[in-house]
PDB file of C-alpha atoms in Angstrom:
ATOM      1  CA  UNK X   1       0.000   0.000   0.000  1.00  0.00           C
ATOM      2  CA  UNK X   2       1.196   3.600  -0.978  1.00  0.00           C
ATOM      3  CA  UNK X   3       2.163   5.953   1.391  1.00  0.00           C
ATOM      4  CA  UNK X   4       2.476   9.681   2.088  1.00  0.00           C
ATOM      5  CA  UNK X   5       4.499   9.329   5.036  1.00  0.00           C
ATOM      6  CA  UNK X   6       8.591  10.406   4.869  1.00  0.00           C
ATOM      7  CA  UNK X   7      10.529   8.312   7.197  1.00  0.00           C
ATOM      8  CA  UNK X   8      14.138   8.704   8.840  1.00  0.00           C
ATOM      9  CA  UNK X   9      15.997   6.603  10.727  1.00  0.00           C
ATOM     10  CA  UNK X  10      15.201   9.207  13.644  1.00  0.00           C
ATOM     11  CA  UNK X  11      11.393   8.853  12.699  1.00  0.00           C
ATOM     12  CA  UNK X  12      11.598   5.282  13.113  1.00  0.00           C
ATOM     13  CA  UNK X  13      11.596   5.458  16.971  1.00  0.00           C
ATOM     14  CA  UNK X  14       8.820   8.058  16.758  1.00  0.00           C
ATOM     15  CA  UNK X  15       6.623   5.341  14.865  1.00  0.00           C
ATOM     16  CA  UNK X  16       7.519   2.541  17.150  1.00  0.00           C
ATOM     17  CA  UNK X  17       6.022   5.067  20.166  1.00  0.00           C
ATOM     18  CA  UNK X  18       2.967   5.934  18.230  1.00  0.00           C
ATOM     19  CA  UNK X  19       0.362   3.825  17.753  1.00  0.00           C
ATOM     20  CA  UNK X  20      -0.963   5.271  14.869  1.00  0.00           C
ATOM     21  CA  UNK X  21       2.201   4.450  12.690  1.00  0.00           C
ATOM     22  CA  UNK X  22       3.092   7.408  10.269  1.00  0.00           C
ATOM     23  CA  UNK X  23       0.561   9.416  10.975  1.00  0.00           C
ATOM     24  CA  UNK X  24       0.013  13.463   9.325  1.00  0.00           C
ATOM     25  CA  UNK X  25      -2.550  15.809   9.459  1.00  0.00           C
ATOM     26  CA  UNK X  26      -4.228  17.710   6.668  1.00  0.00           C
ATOM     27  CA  UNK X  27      -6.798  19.912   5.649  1.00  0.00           C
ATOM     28  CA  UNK X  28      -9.571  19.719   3.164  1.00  0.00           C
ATOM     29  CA  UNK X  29     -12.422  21.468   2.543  1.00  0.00           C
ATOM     30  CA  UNK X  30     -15.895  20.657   0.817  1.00  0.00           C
ATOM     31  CA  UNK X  31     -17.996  24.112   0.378  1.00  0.00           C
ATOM     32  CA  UNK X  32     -18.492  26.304   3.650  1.00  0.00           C
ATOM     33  CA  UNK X  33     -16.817  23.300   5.657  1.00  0.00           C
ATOM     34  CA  UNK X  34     -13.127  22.925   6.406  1.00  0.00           C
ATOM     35  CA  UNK X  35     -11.612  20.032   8.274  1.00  0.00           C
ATOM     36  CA  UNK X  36      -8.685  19.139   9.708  1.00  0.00           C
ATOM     37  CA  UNK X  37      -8.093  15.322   9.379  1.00  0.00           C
ATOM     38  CA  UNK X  38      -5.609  12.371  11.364  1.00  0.00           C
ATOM     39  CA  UNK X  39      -4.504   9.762   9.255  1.00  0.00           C
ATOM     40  CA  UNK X  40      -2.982   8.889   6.079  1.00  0.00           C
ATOM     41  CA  UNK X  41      -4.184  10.823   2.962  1.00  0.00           C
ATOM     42  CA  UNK X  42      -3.191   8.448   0.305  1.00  0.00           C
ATOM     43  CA  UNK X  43      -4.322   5.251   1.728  1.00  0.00           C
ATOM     44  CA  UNK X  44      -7.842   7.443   2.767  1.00  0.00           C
ATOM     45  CA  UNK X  45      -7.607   6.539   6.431  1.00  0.00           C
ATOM     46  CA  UNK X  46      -9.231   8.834   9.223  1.00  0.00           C
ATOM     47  CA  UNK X  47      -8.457   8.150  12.458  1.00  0.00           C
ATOM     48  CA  UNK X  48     -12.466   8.574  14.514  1.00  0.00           C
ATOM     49  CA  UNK X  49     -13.144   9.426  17.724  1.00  0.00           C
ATOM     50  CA  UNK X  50     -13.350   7.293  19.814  1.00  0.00           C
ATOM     51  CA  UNK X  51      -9.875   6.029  19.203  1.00  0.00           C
ATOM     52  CA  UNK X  52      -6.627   8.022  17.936  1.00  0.00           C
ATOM     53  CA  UNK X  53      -8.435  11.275  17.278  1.00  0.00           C
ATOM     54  CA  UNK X  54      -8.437  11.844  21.085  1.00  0.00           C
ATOM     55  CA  UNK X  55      -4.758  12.206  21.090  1.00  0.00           C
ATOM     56  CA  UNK X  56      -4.972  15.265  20.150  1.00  0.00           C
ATOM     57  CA  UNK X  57      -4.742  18.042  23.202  1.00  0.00           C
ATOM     58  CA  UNK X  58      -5.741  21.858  21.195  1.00  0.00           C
ATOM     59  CA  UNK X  59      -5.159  21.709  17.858  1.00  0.00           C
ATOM     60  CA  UNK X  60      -5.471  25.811  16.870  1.00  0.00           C
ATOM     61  CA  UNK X  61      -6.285  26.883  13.317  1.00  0.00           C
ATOM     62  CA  UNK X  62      -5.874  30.720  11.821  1.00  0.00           C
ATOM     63  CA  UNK X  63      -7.609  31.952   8.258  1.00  0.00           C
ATOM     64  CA  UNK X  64      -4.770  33.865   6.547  1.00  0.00           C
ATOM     65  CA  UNK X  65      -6.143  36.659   4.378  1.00  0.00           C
ATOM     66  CA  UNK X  66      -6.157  40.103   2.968  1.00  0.00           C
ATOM     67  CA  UNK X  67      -8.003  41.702   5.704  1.00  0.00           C
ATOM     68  CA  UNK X  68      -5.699  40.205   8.030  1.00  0.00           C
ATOM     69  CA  UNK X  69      -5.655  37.166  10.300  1.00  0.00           C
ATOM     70  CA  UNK X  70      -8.713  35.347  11.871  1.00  0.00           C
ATOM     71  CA  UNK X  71      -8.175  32.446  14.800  1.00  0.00           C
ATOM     72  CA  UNK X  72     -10.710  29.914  14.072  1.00  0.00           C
ATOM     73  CA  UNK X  73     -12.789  27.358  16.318  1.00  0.00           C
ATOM     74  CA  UNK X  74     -12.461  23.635  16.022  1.00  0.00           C
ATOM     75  CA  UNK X  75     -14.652  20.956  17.327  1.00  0.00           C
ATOM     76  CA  UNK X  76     -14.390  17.111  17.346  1.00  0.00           C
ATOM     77  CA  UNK X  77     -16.751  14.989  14.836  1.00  0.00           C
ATOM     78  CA  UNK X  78     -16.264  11.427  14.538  1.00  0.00           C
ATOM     79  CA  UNK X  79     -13.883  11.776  11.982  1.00  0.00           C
ATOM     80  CA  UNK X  80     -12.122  15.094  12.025  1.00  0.00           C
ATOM     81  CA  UNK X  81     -11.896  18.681  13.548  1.00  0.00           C
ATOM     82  CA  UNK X  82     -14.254  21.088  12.201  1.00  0.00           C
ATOM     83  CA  UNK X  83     -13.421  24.386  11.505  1.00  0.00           C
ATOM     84  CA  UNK X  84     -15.315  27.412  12.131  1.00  0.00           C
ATOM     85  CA  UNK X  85     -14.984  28.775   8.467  1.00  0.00           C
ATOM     86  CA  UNK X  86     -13.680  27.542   5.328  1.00  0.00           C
ATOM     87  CA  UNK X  87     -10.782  29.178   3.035  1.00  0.00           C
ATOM     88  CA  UNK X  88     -12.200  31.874   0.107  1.00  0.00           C
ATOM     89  CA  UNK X  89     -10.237  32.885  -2.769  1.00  0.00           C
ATOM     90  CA  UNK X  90      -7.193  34.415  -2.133  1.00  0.00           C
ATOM     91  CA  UNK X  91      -7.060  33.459   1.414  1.00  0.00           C
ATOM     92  CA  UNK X  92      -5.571  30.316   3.963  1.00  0.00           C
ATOM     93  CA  UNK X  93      -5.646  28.004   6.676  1.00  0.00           C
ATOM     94  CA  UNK X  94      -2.837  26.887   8.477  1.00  0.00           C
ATOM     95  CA  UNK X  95      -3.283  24.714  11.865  1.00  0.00           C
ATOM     96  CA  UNK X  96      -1.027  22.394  14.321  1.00  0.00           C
ATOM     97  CA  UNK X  97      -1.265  21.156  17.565  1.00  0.00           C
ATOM     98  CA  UNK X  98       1.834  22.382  19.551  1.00  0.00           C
ATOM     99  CA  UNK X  99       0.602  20.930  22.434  1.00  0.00           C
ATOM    100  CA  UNK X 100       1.040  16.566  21.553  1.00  0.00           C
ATOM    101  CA  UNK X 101       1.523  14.933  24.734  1.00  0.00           C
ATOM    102  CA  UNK X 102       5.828  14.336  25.355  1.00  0.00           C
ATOM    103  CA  UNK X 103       6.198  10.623  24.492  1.00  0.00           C
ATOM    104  CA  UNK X 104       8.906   8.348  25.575  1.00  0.00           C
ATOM    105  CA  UNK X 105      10.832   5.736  22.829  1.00  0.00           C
ATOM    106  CA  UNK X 106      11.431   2.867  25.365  1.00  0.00           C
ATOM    107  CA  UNK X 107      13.249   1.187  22.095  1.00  0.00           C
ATOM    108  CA  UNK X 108      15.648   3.537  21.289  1.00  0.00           C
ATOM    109  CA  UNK X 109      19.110   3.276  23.080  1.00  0.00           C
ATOM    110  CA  UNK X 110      19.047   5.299  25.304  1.00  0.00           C
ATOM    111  CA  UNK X 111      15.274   6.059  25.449  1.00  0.00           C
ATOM    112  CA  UNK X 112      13.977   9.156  23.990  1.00  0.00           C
ATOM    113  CA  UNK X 113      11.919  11.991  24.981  1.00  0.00           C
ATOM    114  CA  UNK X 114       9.993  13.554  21.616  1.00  0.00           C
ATOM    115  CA  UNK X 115       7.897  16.389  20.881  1.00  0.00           C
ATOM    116  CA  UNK X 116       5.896  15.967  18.149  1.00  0.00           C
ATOM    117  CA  UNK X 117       4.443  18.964  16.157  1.00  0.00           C
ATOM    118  CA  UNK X 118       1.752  18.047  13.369  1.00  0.00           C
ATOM    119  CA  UNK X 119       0.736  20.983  11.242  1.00  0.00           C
ATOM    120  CA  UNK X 120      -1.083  21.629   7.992  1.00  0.00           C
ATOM    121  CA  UNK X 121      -1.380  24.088   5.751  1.00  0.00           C
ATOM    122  CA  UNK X 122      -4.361  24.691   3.146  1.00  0.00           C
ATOM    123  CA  UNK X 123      -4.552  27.057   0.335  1.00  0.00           C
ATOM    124  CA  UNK X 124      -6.840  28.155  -2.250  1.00  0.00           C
ATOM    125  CA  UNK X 125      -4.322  29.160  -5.324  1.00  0.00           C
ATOM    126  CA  UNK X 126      -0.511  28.619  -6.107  1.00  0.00           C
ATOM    127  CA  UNK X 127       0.359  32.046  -5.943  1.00  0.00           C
ATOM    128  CA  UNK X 128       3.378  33.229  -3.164  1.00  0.00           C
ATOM    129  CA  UNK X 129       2.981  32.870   0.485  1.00  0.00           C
ATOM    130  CA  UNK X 130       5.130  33.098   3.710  1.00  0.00           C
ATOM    131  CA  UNK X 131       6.087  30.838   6.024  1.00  0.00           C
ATOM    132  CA  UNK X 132       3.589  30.622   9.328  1.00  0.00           C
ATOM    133  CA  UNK X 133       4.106  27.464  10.752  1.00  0.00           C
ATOM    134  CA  UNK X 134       7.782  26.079  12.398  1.00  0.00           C
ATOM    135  CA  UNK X 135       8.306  23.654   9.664  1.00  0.00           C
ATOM    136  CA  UNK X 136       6.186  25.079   6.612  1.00  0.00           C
ATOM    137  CA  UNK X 137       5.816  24.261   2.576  1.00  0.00           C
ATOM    138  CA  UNK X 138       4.263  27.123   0.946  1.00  0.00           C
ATOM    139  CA  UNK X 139       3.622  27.721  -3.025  1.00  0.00           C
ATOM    140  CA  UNK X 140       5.954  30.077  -4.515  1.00  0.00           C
ATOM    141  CA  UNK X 141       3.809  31.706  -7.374  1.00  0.00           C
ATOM    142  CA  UNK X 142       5.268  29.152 -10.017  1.00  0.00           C
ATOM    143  CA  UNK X 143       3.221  26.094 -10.970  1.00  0.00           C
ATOM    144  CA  UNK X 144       3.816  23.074  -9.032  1.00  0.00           C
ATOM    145  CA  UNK X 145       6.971  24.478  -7.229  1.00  0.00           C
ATOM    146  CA  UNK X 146       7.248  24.782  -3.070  1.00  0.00           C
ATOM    147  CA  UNK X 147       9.570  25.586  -0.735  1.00  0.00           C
ATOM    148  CA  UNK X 148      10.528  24.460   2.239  1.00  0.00           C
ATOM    149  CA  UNK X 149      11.236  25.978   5.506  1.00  0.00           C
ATOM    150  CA  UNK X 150      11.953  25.641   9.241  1.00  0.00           C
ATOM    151  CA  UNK X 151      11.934  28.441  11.142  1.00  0.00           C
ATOM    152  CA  UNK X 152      11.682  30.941   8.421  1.00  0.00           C
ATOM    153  CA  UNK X 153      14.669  29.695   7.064  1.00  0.00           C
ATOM    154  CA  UNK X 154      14.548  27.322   3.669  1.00  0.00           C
ATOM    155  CA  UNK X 155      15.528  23.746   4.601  1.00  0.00           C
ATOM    156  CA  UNK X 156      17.879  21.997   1.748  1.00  0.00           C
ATOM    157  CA  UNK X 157      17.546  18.246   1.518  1.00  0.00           C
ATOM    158  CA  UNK X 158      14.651  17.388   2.504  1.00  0.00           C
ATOM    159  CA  UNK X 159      12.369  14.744   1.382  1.00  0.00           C
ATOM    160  CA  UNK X 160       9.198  16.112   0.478  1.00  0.00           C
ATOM    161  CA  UNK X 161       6.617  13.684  -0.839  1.00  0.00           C
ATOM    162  CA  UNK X 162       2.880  14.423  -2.939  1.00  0.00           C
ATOM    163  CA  UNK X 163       0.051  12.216  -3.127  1.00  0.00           C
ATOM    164  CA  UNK X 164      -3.492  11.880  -4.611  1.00  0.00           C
ATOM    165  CA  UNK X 165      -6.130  10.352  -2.789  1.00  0.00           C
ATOM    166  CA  UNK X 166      -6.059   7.952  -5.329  1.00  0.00           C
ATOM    167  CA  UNK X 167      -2.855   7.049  -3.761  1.00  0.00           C
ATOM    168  CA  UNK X 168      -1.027   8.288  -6.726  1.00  0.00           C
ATOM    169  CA  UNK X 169       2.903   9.380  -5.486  1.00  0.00           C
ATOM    170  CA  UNK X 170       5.756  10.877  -6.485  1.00  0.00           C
ATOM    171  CA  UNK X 171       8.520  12.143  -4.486  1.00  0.00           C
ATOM    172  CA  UNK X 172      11.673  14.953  -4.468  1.00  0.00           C
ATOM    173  CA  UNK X 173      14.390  16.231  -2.328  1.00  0.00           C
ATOM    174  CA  UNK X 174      14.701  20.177  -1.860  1.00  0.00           C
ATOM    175  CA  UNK X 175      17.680  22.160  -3.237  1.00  0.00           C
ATOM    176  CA  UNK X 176      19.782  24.626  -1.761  1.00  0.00           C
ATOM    177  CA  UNK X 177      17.218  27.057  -1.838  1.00  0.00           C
ATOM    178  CA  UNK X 178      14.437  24.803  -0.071  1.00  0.00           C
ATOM    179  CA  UNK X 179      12.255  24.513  -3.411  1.00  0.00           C
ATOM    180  CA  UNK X 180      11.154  21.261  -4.782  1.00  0.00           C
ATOM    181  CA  UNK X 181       9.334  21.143  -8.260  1.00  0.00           C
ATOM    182  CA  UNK X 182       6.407  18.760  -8.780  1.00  0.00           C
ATOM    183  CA  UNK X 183       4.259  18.072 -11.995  1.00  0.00           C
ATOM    184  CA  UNK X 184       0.572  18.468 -11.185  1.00  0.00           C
ATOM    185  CA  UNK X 185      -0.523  15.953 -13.716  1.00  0.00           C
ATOM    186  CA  UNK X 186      -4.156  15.497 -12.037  1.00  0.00           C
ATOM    187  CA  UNK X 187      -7.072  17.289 -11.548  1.00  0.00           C
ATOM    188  CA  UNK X 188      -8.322  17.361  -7.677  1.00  0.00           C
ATOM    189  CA  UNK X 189      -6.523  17.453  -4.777  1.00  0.00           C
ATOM    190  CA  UNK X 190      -3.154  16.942  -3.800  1.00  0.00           C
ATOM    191  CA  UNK X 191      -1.375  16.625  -0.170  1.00  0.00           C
ATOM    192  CA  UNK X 192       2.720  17.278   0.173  1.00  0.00           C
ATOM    193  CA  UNK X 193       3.989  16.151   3.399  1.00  0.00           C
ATOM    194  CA  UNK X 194       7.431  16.879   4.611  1.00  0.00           C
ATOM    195  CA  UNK X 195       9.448  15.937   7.766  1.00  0.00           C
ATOM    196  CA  UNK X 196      11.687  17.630   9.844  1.00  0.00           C
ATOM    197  CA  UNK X 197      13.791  16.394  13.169  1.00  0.00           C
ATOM    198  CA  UNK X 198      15.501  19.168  15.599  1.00  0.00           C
ATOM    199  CA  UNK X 199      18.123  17.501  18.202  1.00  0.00           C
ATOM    200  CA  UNK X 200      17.804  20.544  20.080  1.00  0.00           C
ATOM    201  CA  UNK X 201      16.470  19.609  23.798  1.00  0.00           C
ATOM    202  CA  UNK X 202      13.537  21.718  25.352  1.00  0.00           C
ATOM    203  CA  UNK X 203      10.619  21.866  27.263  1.00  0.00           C
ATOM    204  CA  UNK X 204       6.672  21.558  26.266  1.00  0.00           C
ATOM    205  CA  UNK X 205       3.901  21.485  28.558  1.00  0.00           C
ATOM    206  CA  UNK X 206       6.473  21.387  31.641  1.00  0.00           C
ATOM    207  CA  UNK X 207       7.899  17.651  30.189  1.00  0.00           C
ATOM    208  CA  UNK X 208      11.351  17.971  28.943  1.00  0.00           C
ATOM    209  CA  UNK X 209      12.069  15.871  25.669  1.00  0.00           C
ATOM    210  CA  UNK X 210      15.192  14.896  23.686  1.00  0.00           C
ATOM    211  CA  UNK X 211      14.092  15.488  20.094  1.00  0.00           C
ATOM    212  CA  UNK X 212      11.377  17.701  18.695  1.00  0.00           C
ATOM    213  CA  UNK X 213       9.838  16.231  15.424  1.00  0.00           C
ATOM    214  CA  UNK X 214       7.680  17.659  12.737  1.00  0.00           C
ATOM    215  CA  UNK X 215       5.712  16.705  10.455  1.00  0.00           C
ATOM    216  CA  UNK X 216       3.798  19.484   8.155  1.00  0.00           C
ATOM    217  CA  UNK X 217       1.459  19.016   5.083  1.00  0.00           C
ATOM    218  CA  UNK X 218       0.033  21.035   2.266  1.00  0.00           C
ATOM    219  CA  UNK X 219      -3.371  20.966   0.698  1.00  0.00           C
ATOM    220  CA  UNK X 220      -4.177  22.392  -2.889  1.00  0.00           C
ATOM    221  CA  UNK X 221      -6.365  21.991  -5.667  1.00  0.00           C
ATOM    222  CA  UNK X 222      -5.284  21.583  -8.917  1.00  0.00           C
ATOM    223  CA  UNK X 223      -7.921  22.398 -11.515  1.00  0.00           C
ATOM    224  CA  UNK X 224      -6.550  21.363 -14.588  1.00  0.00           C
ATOM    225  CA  UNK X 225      -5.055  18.331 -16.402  1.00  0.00           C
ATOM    226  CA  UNK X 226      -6.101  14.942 -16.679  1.00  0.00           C
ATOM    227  CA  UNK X 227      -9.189  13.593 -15.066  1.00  0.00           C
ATOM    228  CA  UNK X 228      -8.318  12.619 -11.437  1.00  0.00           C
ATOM    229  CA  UNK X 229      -7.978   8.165 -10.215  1.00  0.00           C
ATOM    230  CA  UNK X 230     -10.809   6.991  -8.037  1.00  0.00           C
ATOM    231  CA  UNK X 231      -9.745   7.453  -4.249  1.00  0.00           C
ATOM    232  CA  UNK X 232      -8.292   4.513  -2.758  1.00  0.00           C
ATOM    233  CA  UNK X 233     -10.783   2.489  -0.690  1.00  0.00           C
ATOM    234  CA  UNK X 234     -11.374   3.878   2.974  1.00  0.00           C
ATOM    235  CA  UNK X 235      -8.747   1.776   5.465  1.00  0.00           C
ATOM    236  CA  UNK X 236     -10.151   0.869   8.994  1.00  0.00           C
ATOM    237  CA  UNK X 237      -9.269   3.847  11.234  1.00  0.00           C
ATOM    238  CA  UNK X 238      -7.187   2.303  14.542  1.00  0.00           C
ATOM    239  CA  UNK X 239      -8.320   1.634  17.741  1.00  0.00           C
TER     240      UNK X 239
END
């Protein structure tokens, strides 16, 4: 089965400590209603509440626009976070919870302490946008190009993969500059995911950790080219 999911060797013993395996979050939207999803995009699984959805502590969401910035409510469904307003033209979502409980590795040697950041990003064209979140991917005004960044500065190197729900993949490393070029050869929608590891010790919520991990995604529509693959069939969320 086709993933989304970027792995590292340092990733590895944040998988073995979730139970949700290689897990991101995204945004989509359907009309007026915006949601943030748990899961894994390509294979279309959506982690439900009860179950792995409850992980999550405050995710926070903000609509990016011209007249400025908006902080948005989110509430639990069964399936996803709702979101108090949806993305118009010219404008964006980005969301994360910074808040993920601290989770020990038992199986790495010696066990780790890791923070784990998941963050999405959603927008409504390809033209230019800034970085918002700590590790971001934002369009930069040409077709199918993005670039990477981590703390406002662009991140060389870095895997950065693209999937259809139809599970459709492809996959590119970032230059120098942080930008990594895609075609777009689908219509619909299309998630990038990219992964990020700071060894950098710190605090969150009062727990100390070892390792702070991220793992951010984008969401955009293409609306040209050829006529988009049936979405995979929907996997069994986890329990």
């Amino acid at each position: 089965m086709k993933r989304l999911a970027i792995v590292s060797g340092l990733f590895t013993s944040l998988l073995l400590a979730l139970p949700a395996g290689a897990h991101q979050v995204w945004l989509q939207q359907d009309g007026k209603q915006a949601k943030l999803y748990f899961g894994e995009f390509g294979d279309n699984l959506r982690e439900v509440s009860p179950g792995l959805l409850d992980k999550f502590v405050s995710p926070s969401a903000v609509l990016i626009g011209p007249q400025g910035d908006r902080t948005l409510e989110l509430s639990k469904a069964a399936n996803a976070f709702n979101l108090s307003a949806s993305a118009g033209k010219g404008e964006s979502i980005v969301a994360e919870d910074a808040h993920y409980p601290v989770f020990e590795n038992k199986h790495a040697t010696p066990p780790t302490r890791t923070a784990w950041t998941p963050a999405a990003r959603l927008v409504t064209s390809q033209q230019a946008q800034e970085p918002r979140l700590a590790l971001d991917i934002v369009p930069t005004g040409k077709p199918g190009q993005f670039k990477v960044s981590y703390k406002n500065a662009a991140l060389p190197k870095v895997k950065v993969g693209l999937v259809t729900p139809s599970g459709w993949m492809k996959e590119a490393h970032s230059d120098a500059e942080g930008l990594v070029q895609f075609d777009l050869p689908w219509q619909g929608v299309y998630v990038a995911e990219v992964h990020h590891t700071d060894k950098t010790a710190g605090e969150r919520d009062g727990k100390p950790y070892d390792i702070a991990s991220f793992v951010t995604t984008l969401s955009l529509i293409q609306p040209k080219g050829l006529k988009a693959l049936p979405a995979a069939p929907a996997a069994t969320p986890n329990k």
